[in-house]
Amino acid sequence: MATPMDLDATYSLLSDARRRHLLACFLDAEVWTVPDLAREIAAQECERAPDEDLVRRVRVGLVHNHLPRLADHGVLEWDGRSGDVVRADRFETVAPFLTVTGDGDELAIAPPPSDRR
């Protein structure tokens, strides 16, 4: 069992909308490829079929920012050679904070789970 992240680290990871969309992809599937993630996130951001320039920009952001950051925190594992991305041990730490709102296209950060009894 993975050690949980502190609340500040969790909220820091969830503070970026693109990272929230990236993490939400893993609520429904355990394995993605970087190209598929880039296309999915680009489509969510523009609400239509994305053009290749947007997909490329999203992919660059994933590879150079979001995936390494999430891998460093143990939330996702990313194989740079194969392009495969999978859930890591700490994914379950951030998953409860992801809430889909409205018609399923918007993401919000849910309040932290209560420890009060």
XYZ file of C-alpha atoms in Angstrom:
117
model
C 0.000 0.000 0.000
C 1.349 3.413 -0.971
C 1.953 6.096 1.564
C -0.546 8.920 1.094
C 0.534 12.342 -0.087
C 0.039 15.321 2.135
C -2.892 17.566 1.327
C -0.726 20.401 -0.041
C 0.998 18.092 -2.546
C -2.350 16.627 -3.595
C -3.928 20.024 -4.188
C -0.809 21.249 -5.975
C -1.062 18.357 -8.436
C -4.774 18.994 -8.905
C -4.400 22.766 -9.327
C -3.864 22.509 -13.094
C -6.947 21.874 -15.279
C -5.013 19.860 -17.854
C -3.612 17.616 -15.112
C -7.126 17.090 -13.737
C -8.328 16.057 -17.205
C -5.328 13.756 -17.517
C -6.045 12.104 -14.179
C -9.757 11.807 -14.939
C -8.902 9.688 -17.986
C -7.598 7.088 -15.549
C -10.880 6.889 -13.648
C -12.272 4.780 -16.503
C -9.156 3.039 -17.859
C -5.950 1.894 -16.188
C -3.682 2.144 -19.254
C -3.316 4.867 -21.898
C -0.722 5.840 -24.468
C 0.650 9.375 -24.640
C -0.797 9.973 -28.146
C -4.254 8.791 -27.037
C -4.110 10.940 -23.903
C -3.060 13.989 -25.927
C -5.924 13.522 -28.357
C -8.484 12.930 -25.565
C -7.376 15.950 -23.534
C -7.229 18.207 -26.608
C -10.762 17.157 -27.536
C -11.988 17.954 -24.014
C -10.343 21.362 -24.094
C -11.786 22.475 -27.430
C -15.110 20.558 -27.252
C -14.763 19.344 -30.847
C -12.366 17.323 -32.966
C -8.998 18.934 -32.166
C -6.604 20.051 -34.861
C -3.170 18.429 -34.984
C -1.411 21.558 -33.707
C -3.406 21.480 -30.451
C -2.819 17.730 -30.066
C 0.923 18.303 -30.538
C 0.986 21.109 -27.964
C -0.931 18.990 -25.454
C 1.439 16.073 -26.058
C 4.495 18.282 -25.476
C 2.966 19.553 -22.228
C 2.235 16.020 -21.095
C 5.733 14.743 -21.852
C 7.671 17.720 -20.489
C 5.516 18.767 -17.553
C 2.505 16.784 -16.384
C 3.616 13.154 -16.759
C 7.025 13.653 -15.108
C 5.417 15.592 -12.252
C 2.786 12.897 -11.648
C 5.419 10.151 -11.959
C 7.658 11.931 -9.425
C 4.752 11.859 -6.961
C 3.959 8.191 -7.647
C 0.512 8.905 -9.096
C 1.181 7.625 -12.632
C 3.939 5.555 -14.202
C 5.116 6.556 -17.651
C 7.380 4.637 -19.999
C 8.981 7.221 -22.269
C 10.085 4.604 -24.798
C 6.783 2.785 -25.295
C 4.579 5.782 -24.508
C 2.452 3.737 -22.090
C 1.019 5.462 -19.034
C -0.510 3.489 -16.161
C -1.867 4.176 -12.712
C 0.713 4.013 -9.940
C 0.261 3.321 -6.232
C -0.653 6.869 -5.255
C -3.350 7.259 -7.917
C -5.868 6.093 -5.326
C -4.758 9.003 -3.131
C -5.862 11.620 -5.681
C -8.818 9.771 -7.267
C -11.321 10.651 -4.498
C -10.630 14.347 -5.119
C -11.683 14.175 -8.785
C -15.352 14.898 -9.309
C -17.084 15.090 -12.661
C -19.748 17.786 -12.646
C -22.570 18.807 -14.946
C -22.862 16.704 -18.081
C -19.537 14.970 -17.455
C -17.363 17.456 -19.329
C -16.276 19.581 -16.389
C -13.998 18.553 -13.565
C -13.842 20.008 -10.108
C -11.733 19.270 -7.077
C -13.925 17.649 -4.470
C -13.538 18.484 -0.801
C -11.087 16.186 0.953
C -12.569 13.015 2.398
C -13.538 13.599 5.999
C -11.493 11.931 8.723
C -14.063 12.887 11.347
C -16.116 10.154 12.914
